[in-house]
Amino acid sequence: MPDERGSADELEVRYYPNLIGRLYLISLEDVMGRNGVNALLNLAGTRHLVNNYPPNNLKREFPFSDLSAISKATETMYGPRGARGMELRAGRYAFNLGLKEFGPLLGMADLALKLMPMTMKMKIVLNATAQTFDRFSDQPSHVEERKGQFLYIIDKCPICWGRKSERPVGHLAQGILEEALTWVTGGHSFRIEQTECQGMGCDRCIFAIDKDPID
């Protein structure tokens, strides 16, 4: 069995902005209801967040350790399969709830996007998503490209923070990517596979995204 805690990252403190922490909790509430979220927060040892979500601002005050603890508690409460479904849905909801609002801050205009080829749209929204986290949080992220695929790379993953797992756990991030791509391409879906996970001992979390839609 893997250890419950990570290694050197335990000693480092990294943060999301309050807004992203708030969107995460509101998106979970949409999936499991307020009472379900309160039970989850108690199980995660984050009781300070019960009926006390982070404020709607960009101050970096929502620690990675809280998000990791909540994600791990979701798996404890619902099992790996149930947690995966919930976090995918929460990630999609979080993107629609507000993450796409970061687009204008990064120069991503709707009108210009509509005129571009699909692969270019994908590249732009993936880069904009990575830049959002890179600019507004302590989560360094970037995008690489290879034949037939994009690679979305998270160098310091909050979901894996201080956490060990036998399987990839980046479902929340995957849900955000799924919805970002569906939004920018006008409803198409794409195959996304997490090929590396820091929770499993990898150096980075990597999501391989096929350029061709599956629908």
PDB file of C-alpha atoms in Angstrom, residues 84 126 149 152 173-179 181 189-195 206-210 214:
ATOM      1  CA  ARG A  84     -13.552  10.063 -10.572  1.00  0.00           C
ATOM      2  CA  LEU A 126      -5.218  24.770 -23.655  1.00  0.00           C
ATOM      3  CA  GLN A 149      -1.693  15.084 -29.595  1.00  0.00           C
ATOM      4  CA  TYR A 152      -1.040  19.422 -20.907  1.00  0.00           C
ATOM      5  CA  ALA A 173      -8.001  18.874 -13.939  1.00  0.00           C
ATOM      6  CA  GLN A 174      -9.216  16.507 -16.647  1.00  0.00           C
ATOM      7  CA  GLY A 175     -12.789  17.738 -16.220  1.00  0.00           C
ATOM      8  CA  ILE A 176     -11.616  21.334 -16.650  1.00  0.00           C
ATOM      9  CA  LEU A 177      -9.735  20.385 -19.836  1.00  0.00           C
ATOM     10  CA  GLU A 178     -12.689  18.428 -21.218  1.00  0.00           C
ATOM     11  CA  GLU A 179     -15.064  21.358 -20.787  1.00  0.00           C
ATOM     12  CA  LEU A 181     -12.183  21.925 -25.307  1.00  0.00           C
ATOM     13  CA  SER A 189     -15.368  15.846 -27.240  1.00  0.00           C
ATOM     14  CA  PHE A 190     -11.789  14.606 -27.220  1.00  0.00           C
ATOM     15  CA  ARG A 191      -9.980  11.633 -25.722  1.00  0.00           C
ATOM     16  CA  ILE A 192      -7.909  12.701 -22.726  1.00  0.00           C
ATOM     17  CA  GLU A 193      -5.693  10.283 -20.810  1.00  0.00           C
ATOM     18  CA  GLN A 194      -3.590  11.063 -17.780  1.00  0.00           C
ATOM     19  CA  THR A 195      -0.317   9.336 -18.606  1.00  0.00           C
ATOM     20  CA  ILE A 206       0.712  14.880 -17.868  1.00  0.00           C
ATOM     21  CA  PHE A 207      -2.545  14.677 -19.824  1.00  0.00           C
ATOM     22  CA  ALA A 208      -2.364  13.429 -23.424  1.00  0.00           C
ATOM     23  CA  ILE A 209      -5.123  14.974 -25.550  1.00  0.00           C
ATOM     24  CA  ASP A 210      -5.956  13.639 -29.025  1.00  0.00           C
ATOM     25  CA  ILE A 214     -14.288  11.347 -30.821  1.00  0.00           C
TER      26      ILE A 214
END
